[in-house]
Amino acid sequence: MKKIILFLSIMLTGMMTVNAQEESKISFSGYLGTGLAMSTPARTPVTLHVIGYYNISNRFSAGVGTGVSVYEKTLIPLYADVKYKLSAPHKLTPYAECGCGYSFAPQNNTNGGFYFSPTIGVEWSAFKKNKVLFAVGYELQEFERLKQFENQYMKTEFQESLSHGSIALKVGMTF
């Protein structure tokens, strides 16, 4: 009987050990980026984004992100984001990511609009827990603004709808 209890306790202890190398279910990424403007009026964007992920598996994550994007106006996107690692995690791991949501415009006489950002990149495991990210993608942000025109004969106001599209270049880190 003592042998059976000893055997069962060894088996239960072995089943209850936790692998210290297992990844956390929650992770965060931060990006700093710029881009090549593809729309008119052409403005080179500067972006800073933060994304919180729930890691569904070691290859698939879903989360929410926000940040600041500066074109000719400042926009604050709020979006859902999904990320899929194209191979099993290694020192260099390629991934595909897509964010979709809405951009808010904090300035007067400006309304936000649709936000969309598909991206491909690579994670570099440069540190034990943190990864460095390099990515390229497309970023689309739409917004409306109130414009004024005035000359010696008339004065008018009109609403202008803009769609800023750019090839996005991003560098970041995952924590």
Coordinates of N, CA and C in Angstrom, one line a residue, residues 30-103:
G30 N 4.9 47.4 -28.4 CA 5.0 48.9 -28.6 C 5.7 49.1 -29.9
Y31 N 5.2 50.0 -30.8 CA 5.7 50.3 -32.1 C 6.0 51.8 -32.2
L32 N 7.1 52.1 -32.9 CA 7.4 53.4 -33.4 C 7.5 53.3 -34.9
G33 N 6.9 54.1 -35.6 CA 6.9 54.0 -37.1 C 6.8 55.2 -37.9
T34 N 7.1 55.1 -39.1 CA 6.9 56.2 -40.1 C 6.4 55.5 -41.4
G35 N 6.4 56.3 -42.4 CA 5.9 55.6 -43.7 C 6.1 56.5 -44.9
L36 N 5.8 55.9 -46.0 CA 5.9 56.6 -47.3 C 4.5 56.9 -47.7
A37 N 4.1 58.2 -47.7 CA 2.8 58.6 -48.0 C 2.4 58.2 -49.4
M38 N 1.1 57.6 -49.6 CA 0.6 57.1 -50.8 C -0.6 57.9 -51.3
S39 N -1.0 59.0 -50.6 CA -2.2 59.7 -50.9 C -1.9 61.2 -51.0
T40 N -2.9 61.9 -51.5 CA -2.8 63.3 -51.7 C -3.8 64.0 -50.7
P41 N -3.5 64.9 -49.9 CA -2.2 65.5 -49.8 C -1.2 64.5 -49.1
A42 N 0.0 64.5 -49.5 CA 1.0 63.6 -49.1 C 1.7 64.1 -47.8
R43 N 1.5 63.4 -46.7 CA 2.2 63.8 -45.5 C 2.9 62.6 -44.9
T44 N 4.2 62.7 -44.6 CA 4.9 61.6 -44.0 C 4.4 61.4 -42.5
P45 N 3.8 60.2 -42.3 CA 3.3 60.0 -40.9 C 4.3 59.6 -39.9
V46 N 4.0 59.9 -38.7 CA 4.8 59.4 -37.5 C 3.8 58.8 -36.6
T47 N 4.1 57.5 -36.2 CA 3.1 56.8 -35.4 C 3.8 56.2 -34.2
L48 N 3.0 56.1 -33.1 CA 3.4 55.4 -31.9 C 2.2 54.6 -31.4
H49 N 2.4 53.3 -31.3 CA 1.2 52.5 -31.0 C 1.6 51.5 -29.9
V50 N 0.6 51.1 -29.1 CA 0.7 50.1 -28.0 C -0.4 49.1 -28.2
I51 N -0.1 47.8 -28.1 CA -1.1 46.8 -28.3 C -1.0 45.8 -27.1
G52 N -2.1 45.5 -26.5 CA -2.2 44.4 -25.5 C -2.8 43.2 -26.1
Y53 N -2.1 42.0 -26.0 CA -2.6 40.8 -26.6 C -3.0 39.7 -25.6
Y54 N -3.9 38.9 -25.9 CA -4.2 37.7 -25.2 C -3.6 36.6 -26.2
N55 N -2.6 35.8 -25.7 CA -2.0 34.8 -26.5 C -2.9 33.5 -26.4
I56 N -3.6 33.3 -27.5 CA -4.5 32.1 -27.6 C -3.7 30.8 -27.7
S57 N -2.6 30.9 -28.5 CA -1.7 29.7 -28.6 C -0.3 30.3 -28.7
N58 N 0.7 29.5 -28.9 CA 2.0 30.1 -29.1 C 2.2 30.7 -30.4
R59 N 1.2 30.6 -31.3 CA 1.3 31.2 -32.7 C 0.3 32.3 -32.9
F60 N -0.9 32.3 -32.2 CA -2.0 33.2 -32.5 C -2.3 34.0 -31.3
S61 N -2.5 35.3 -31.6 CA -2.8 36.3 -30.5 C -3.9 37.2 -31.0
A62 N -4.7 37.7 -30.1 CA -5.7 38.7 -30.4 C -5.7 39.7 -29.3
G63 N -6.0 41.0 -29.7 CA -5.9 42.0 -28.6 C -6.5 43.4 -29.1
V64 N -6.2 44.4 -28.4 CA -6.6 45.7 -28.7 C -5.4 46.7 -28.7
G65 N -5.5 47.7 -29.5 CA -4.4 48.6 -29.6 C -4.9 50.1 -29.7
T66 N -4.0 51.0 -29.4 CA -4.2 52.4 -29.5 C -2.9 53.1 -29.7
G67 N -2.9 54.4 -29.9 CA -1.7 55.1 -30.1 C -1.9 56.5 -30.6
V68 N -0.9 57.0 -31.3 CA -1.0 58.4 -31.9 C -0.4 58.3 -33.2
S69 N -1.1 58.8 -34.2 CA -0.6 58.9 -35.6 C -0.7 60.4 -36.0
V70 N 0.4 60.9 -36.5 CA 0.5 62.3 -36.8 C 0.7 62.4 -38.3
Y71 N -0.4 62.9 -39.0 CA -0.3 63.2 -40.4 C -0.3 64.8 -40.5
E72 N -1.2 65.4 -41.2 CA -1.3 66.8 -41.0 C -2.2 67.2 -39.8
K73 N -2.9 66.2 -39.3 CA -3.7 66.3 -38.1 C -3.3 65.1 -37.2
T74 N -3.5 65.2 -35.9 CA -3.2 64.1 -35.0 C -4.5 63.2 -35.0
L75 N -4.2 61.9 -35.1 CA -5.3 61.0 -35.0 C -5.0 59.9 -33.9
I76 N -6.0 59.5 -33.2 CA -5.8 58.5 -32.1 C -6.6 57.3 -32.5
P77 N -6.0 56.3 -33.0 CA -6.7 55.0 -33.4 C -7.0 54.2 -32.2
L78 N -8.1 53.5 -32.2 CA -8.5 52.5 -31.3 C -9.0 51.3 -32.1
Y79 N -8.3 50.1 -32.0 CA -8.6 49.0 -32.9 C -8.4 47.7 -32.3
A80 N -9.0 46.7 -32.9 CA -8.8 45.3 -32.6 C -7.6 44.8 -33.5
D81 N -6.8 43.9 -32.9 CA -5.6 43.4 -33.6 C -5.5 41.9 -33.5
V82 N -5.1 41.3 -34.6 CA -4.8 39.8 -34.5 C -3.4 39.6 -35.1
K83 N -2.7 38.7 -34.5 CA -1.3 38.4 -34.9 C -1.2 36.9 -35.0
Y84 N -0.5 36.5 -36.1 CA -0.3 35.0 -36.4 C 1.2 34.8 -36.7
K85 N 1.9 34.0 -36.0 CA 3.3 33.7 -36.3 C 3.3 32.6 -37.4
L86 N 4.0 32.9 -38.5 CA 3.9 32.0 -39.6 C 4.7 30.8 -39.5
S87 N 5.5 30.7 -38.4 CA 6.3 29.4 -38.1 C 6.3 29.3 -36.6
A88 N 6.8 28.1 -36.2 CA 7.0 27.9 -34.7 C 8.0 28.9 -34.3
P89 N 7.9 29.4 -33.0 CA 8.8 30.4 -32.5 C 10.3 30.0 -32.5
H90 N 11.1 30.8 -33.1 CA 12.6 30.6 -33.2 C 13.3 31.9 -32.9
K91 N 14.6 32.0 -33.1 CA 15.3 33.2 -32.9 C 14.7 34.3 -33.8
L92 N 14.4 34.0 -35.1 CA 13.7 34.9 -36.0 C 12.4 34.3 -36.4
T93 N 11.3 34.9 -36.0 CA 10.0 34.3 -36.3 C 9.2 35.3 -37.2
P94 N 8.8 34.9 -38.4 CA 8.0 35.8 -39.2 C 6.5 35.8 -38.7
Y95 N 5.8 36.9 -38.9 CA 4.5 37.0 -38.5 C 3.7 37.9 -39.4
A96 N 2.3 37.7 -39.4 CA 1.4 38.5 -40.1 C 0.4 39.1 -39.0
E97 N 0.1 40.4 -39.2 CA -0.7 41.1 -38.2 C -1.7 42.0 -38.9
C98 N -2.9 42.2 -38.3 CA -3.9 43.1 -38.9 C -4.6 43.8 -37.8
G99 N -4.7 45.1 -37.9 CA -5.5 45.9 -37.0 C -6.6 46.7 -37.8
C100 N -7.8 46.7 -37.1 CA -8.9 47.3 -37.8 C -9.8 48.0 -36.7
G101 N -10.1 49.3 -37.0 CA -10.9 50.0 -36.0 C -11.3 51.4 -36.4
Y102 N -11.2 52.3 -35.5 CA -11.7 53.7 -35.7 C -10.6 54.7 -35.2
S103 N -10.4 55.7 -35.9 CA -9.4 56.8 -35.4 C -10.2 58.0 -35.0

